[in-house]
Amino acid sequence: GENVEQHPSTLSVQEGDSAVIKCTYSDSASNYFPWYKQELGKRPQLIIDIRSNVGEKKDQRIAVTLNKTAKHFSLHITETQPEDSAVYFCAASGRGSGNTPLVFGKGTRLSVIA
Amino acid sequence: KAGVTQTPRYLIKTRGQQVTLSCSPISGHRSVSWYQQTPGQGLQFLFEYFSETQRNKGNFPGRFSGRQFSNSRSEMNVSTLELGDSALYLCASSPRQGDTEAFFGQGTRLTVV
C-alpha cells in the first residue's frame, strides 16, 4: 500500500520568513496530493491540493510543487504569520483500479515566532 | 450544509470493554474513512467505506471493525479495548473515493483506563 514520509517533524521560523515542508510517497499510482492544516484542538482542514497532471499550484502565500518522477511534493508558505502556527499534514491517494485511500504523513508542527 | 458529525465527542472506557463510534457524513457524500490520531503518529488510516462496502483497510488488528449504512452513516467498533487504543478517532467524508477532498469531523476522544 501507499506510504507517505514527511519532513521535518517540527519547524520553527521567524515571522515573515518562508517555511518548506517536504513529503515523499511510494505508490506511483497516486495522483492526488492534498495538504491539511490542523490547529490545536481543531479538525484537519484542506488548505491546498495538487493533482498529478500539474507541477505547481499557488494560492496567495501558499504553494505546492510536485515531482512525479521523484515521487515527492512540497508545501511552501511565504511571509509566515503567527496564525500559520499549526500541524501540517501531507497526503496521497489515487483513483484507478485500486482507488487507494487517502494516506497521511506523520505531520509537521510549524511554529512561527513573532 | 451541515458538516461531518461524530458522536460522542468524548468517551472513557475500561480495558477489555468494547466501544462504538458514530459518524454522519455530509449530505450526498458516499465515502467515509476513519483515522486514528495519536501524538507522533499522525493520522493512521483505519478503513474506508463506500456504498456500504469496505473498500480499503489499514494495518490495524481485527478488533477494529466498521460498517456503513444505506444513508452513508458509518460506525466503527473496537472490541477488547487496550490502553494503547486511547486516541482521537476522526472520520472524514468525501463525495467519492480517491482523488477528492476529505472533510473531517471533530473527532471522538477515546480514553481507555
Coordinates of N, CA and C in Angstrom, one line a residue, chain A residues 20-106:
Chain A
V20 N 9.2 25.5 4.4 CA 9.0 24.5 3.4 C 8.9 23.1 4.1
I21 N 7.9 22.4 3.7 CA 7.7 21.0 4.3 C 7.7 20.1 3.1
K22 N 8.4 18.9 3.2 CA 8.6 18.0 2.1 C 8.0 16.6 2.4
C23 N 7.5 16.0 1.4 CA 6.9 14.7 1.5 C 7.3 13.8 0.3
T24 N 7.4 12.5 0.6 CA 7.6 11.6 -0.5 C 6.6 10.5 -0.4
Y25 N 6.2 9.9 -1.5 CA 5.2 8.8 -1.5 C 5.8 7.6 -2.2
S26 N 5.2 6.5 -2.1 CA 5.7 5.3 -2.6 C 4.9 4.7 -3.8
D27 N 3.6 5.0 -3.9 CA 2.8 4.3 -4.9 C 2.7 5.2 -6.1
S28 N 3.3 4.7 -7.2 CA 3.3 5.5 -8.4 C 1.9 5.7 -9.0
A29 N 0.9 5.0 -8.5 CA -0.5 5.2 -9.0 C -1.2 6.3 -8.3
S30 N -0.6 6.9 -7.2 CA -1.2 8.0 -6.5 C -1.2 9.2 -7.5
N31 N -2.3 10.0 -7.5 CA -2.5 11.1 -8.4 C -3.1 12.3 -7.7
Y32 N -3.3 12.3 -6.4 CA -3.9 13.4 -5.7 C -3.2 13.6 -4.4
F33 N -2.7 14.9 -4.2 CA -1.8 15.2 -3.1 C -2.3 16.4 -2.4
P34 N -3.1 16.2 -1.3 CA -3.6 17.4 -0.6 C -2.7 17.7 0.6
W35 N -2.9 18.9 1.1 CA -2.2 19.3 2.3 C -3.3 19.8 3.3
Y36 N -3.2 19.4 4.6 CA -4.2 19.7 5.6 C -3.5 20.5 6.7
K37 N -4.2 21.4 7.3 CA -3.7 22.2 8.4 C -4.6 21.9 9.6
Q38 N -4.0 21.5 10.7 CA -4.7 21.2 11.9 C -4.3 22.2 13.1
E39 N -5.1 23.1 13.4 CA -4.8 24.0 14.6 C -5.2 23.2 15.9
L40 N -4.6 23.7 16.9 CA -4.7 23.0 18.2 C -6.2 22.8 18.6
G41 N -6.6 21.6 18.8 CA -7.9 21.3 19.3 C -9.0 21.3 18.2
K42 N -8.5 21.4 16.9 CA -9.5 21.5 15.8 C -9.3 20.4 14.8
R43 N -10.2 20.3 13.9 CA -10.2 19.2 12.9 C -9.2 19.6 11.8
P44 N -8.6 18.6 11.1 CA -7.8 19.0 9.9 C -8.6 19.6 8.8
Q45 N -8.1 20.6 8.2 CA -8.8 21.2 7.1 C -7.9 21.4 5.9
L46 N -8.4 21.1 4.7 CA -7.7 21.3 3.5 C -7.3 22.7 3.2
I47 N -6.0 22.9 2.9 CA -5.5 24.2 2.6 C -5.1 24.4 1.1
I48 N -4.7 23.3 0.5 CA -4.3 23.3 -0.9 C -4.1 21.9 -1.4
D49 N -4.4 21.6 -2.6 CA -4.1 20.3 -3.2 C -3.6 20.4 -4.6
I50 N -3.0 19.3 -5.1 CA -2.5 19.3 -6.4 C -2.7 17.9 -7.0
R51 N -2.9 17.9 -8.3 CA -3.1 16.6 -9.0 C -1.9 16.3 -9.9
S52 N -1.8 15.0 -10.3 CA -0.5 14.6 -10.9 C -0.3 15.2 -12.3
N53 N -1.3 15.8 -12.9 CA -1.1 16.4 -14.2 C -0.6 17.9 -14.1
V54 N -0.3 18.3 -12.8 CA 0.1 19.7 -12.6 C 1.4 19.7 -11.8
G55 N 2.4 20.6 -12.1 CA 3.6 20.6 -11.4 C 3.7 21.5 -10.2
E56 N 2.9 22.6 -10.3 CA 2.9 23.6 -9.2 C 1.5 24.2 -9.2
K57 N 1.2 24.6 -7.9 CA -0.1 25.3 -7.7 C 0.1 26.3 -6.6
K58 N -0.5 27.6 -6.8 CA -0.3 28.6 -5.8 C -1.7 29.1 -5.4
D59 N -1.7 29.5 -4.1 CA -2.9 30.2 -3.6 C -2.4 31.2 -2.5
Q60 N -2.3 32.4 -3.0 CA -1.8 33.5 -2.1 C -0.4 33.2 -1.6
R61 N -0.3 33.0 -0.3 CA 1.0 32.8 0.3 C 1.4 31.3 0.3
I62 N 0.6 30.5 -0.2 CA 0.8 29.0 -0.1 C 1.0 28.5 -1.5
A63 N 2.0 27.6 -1.7 CA 2.2 26.9 -2.9 C 2.6 25.5 -2.7
V64 N 2.3 24.6 -3.7 CA 2.7 23.2 -3.6 C 3.3 22.9 -4.9
T65 N 4.4 22.1 -4.8 CA 5.1 21.6 -6.0 C 5.1 20.1 -6.0
L66 N 5.1 19.5 -7.2 CA 5.0 18.0 -7.3 C 6.0 17.6 -8.3
N67 N 6.8 16.6 -8.0 CA 7.8 16.0 -8.9 C 7.4 14.5 -9.0
K68 N 6.6 14.1 -10.0 CA 6.1 12.8 -10.1 C 7.3 11.7 -10.3
T69 N 8.3 12.2 -11.1 CA 9.4 11.2 -11.3 C 10.1 10.8 -10.0
A70 N 10.3 11.8 -9.2 CA 11.0 11.5 -7.9 C 10.0 11.1 -6.8
K71 N 8.7 11.2 -7.1 CA 7.7 10.9 -6.1 C 7.8 11.8 -4.9
H72 N 8.0 13.1 -5.0 CA 7.9 13.9 -3.9 C 7.2 15.2 -4.2
F73 N 6.6 15.8 -3.1 CA 5.9 17.0 -3.2 C 6.1 17.9 -2.0
S74 N 6.0 19.2 -2.2 CA 6.4 20.1 -1.1 C 5.4 21.2 -0.9
L75 N 5.3 21.7 0.3 CA 4.5 22.8 0.7 C 5.4 24.0 1.0
H76 N 5.1 25.1 0.4 CA 5.8 26.3 0.6 C 4.9 27.4 1.2
I77 N 5.3 28.0 2.3 CA 4.5 29.1 2.9 C 5.4 30.3 2.9
T78 N 5.0 31.4 2.3 CA 5.9 32.6 2.3 C 5.3 33.6 3.2
E79 N 6.1 34.5 3.7 CA 5.7 35.6 4.6 C 4.9 35.1 5.7
T80 N 5.5 34.1 6.4 CA 4.7 33.4 7.5 C 4.2 34.4 8.6
Q81 N 3.1 34.1 9.1 CA 2.4 34.9 10.2 C 2.2 34.0 11.4
P82 N 2.0 34.5 12.6 CA 1.7 33.7 13.8 C 0.5 32.8 13.6
E83 N -0.5 33.2 12.8 CA -1.6 32.3 12.6 C -1.4 31.1 11.7
D84 N -0.2 31.1 11.1 CA 0.2 29.9 10.4 C 0.7 28.7 11.3
S85 N 0.9 29.1 12.6 CA 1.4 28.1 13.5 C 0.3 27.0 13.6
A86 N 0.7 25.7 13.4 CA -0.3 24.6 13.4 C 0.5 23.3 13.0
V87 N -0.2 22.2 12.9 CA 0.4 21.0 12.4 C -0.1 20.8 11.0
Y88 N 0.8 20.6 10.1 CA 0.5 20.4 8.7 C 0.7 18.9 8.3
F89 N -0.2 18.4 7.5 CA -0.2 17.0 7.1 C -0.2 17.0 5.6
C90 N 0.7 16.2 5.0 CA 0.6 15.9 3.5 C -0.1 14.6 3.4
A91 N -0.7 14.3 2.2 CA -1.3 13.0 2.0 C -1.3 12.7 0.5
A92 N -1.5 11.4 0.2 CA -1.6 11.0 -1.2 C -2.7 9.9 -1.3
S93 N -3.3 10.0 -2.5 CA -4.3 8.9 -2.8 C -4.4 8.8 -4.3
G94 N -5.1 7.8 -4.7 CA -5.2 7.6 -6.2 C -6.5 7.1 -6.6
R95 N -6.8 7.4 -7.8 CA -8.1 6.9 -8.4 C -7.7 6.1 -9.6
G96 N -8.0 4.8 -9.5 CA -7.6 3.9 -10.6 C -8.2 2.6 -10.2
S97 N -7.5 1.5 -10.6 CA -8.0 0.2 -10.4 C -8.1 -0.1 -8.9
G98 N -7.2 0.5 -8.1 CA -7.2 0.2 -6.7 C -8.0 1.2 -5.9
N99 N -8.2 2.4 -6.4 CA -8.8 3.5 -5.6 C -8.2 3.6 -4.3
T100 N -7.0 3.9 -4.2 CA -6.2 3.9 -2.9 C -6.8 5.0 -2.0
P101 N -6.9 4.7 -0.7 CA -7.4 5.7 0.2 C -6.4 6.8 0.4
L102 N -6.9 7.9 1.1 CA -6.0 9.0 1.5 C -5.1 8.6 2.6
V103 N -3.8 8.5 2.3 CA -2.8 8.1 3.3 C -2.0 9.4 3.7
F104 N -1.8 9.6 5.0 CA -1.2 10.8 5.5 C 0.2 10.6 6.0
G105 N 1.0 11.6 5.9 CA 2.3 11.7 6.6 C 2.1 11.9 8.0
K106 N 3.2 11.9 8.8 CA 3.0 12.0 10.3 C 2.9 13.4 10.8

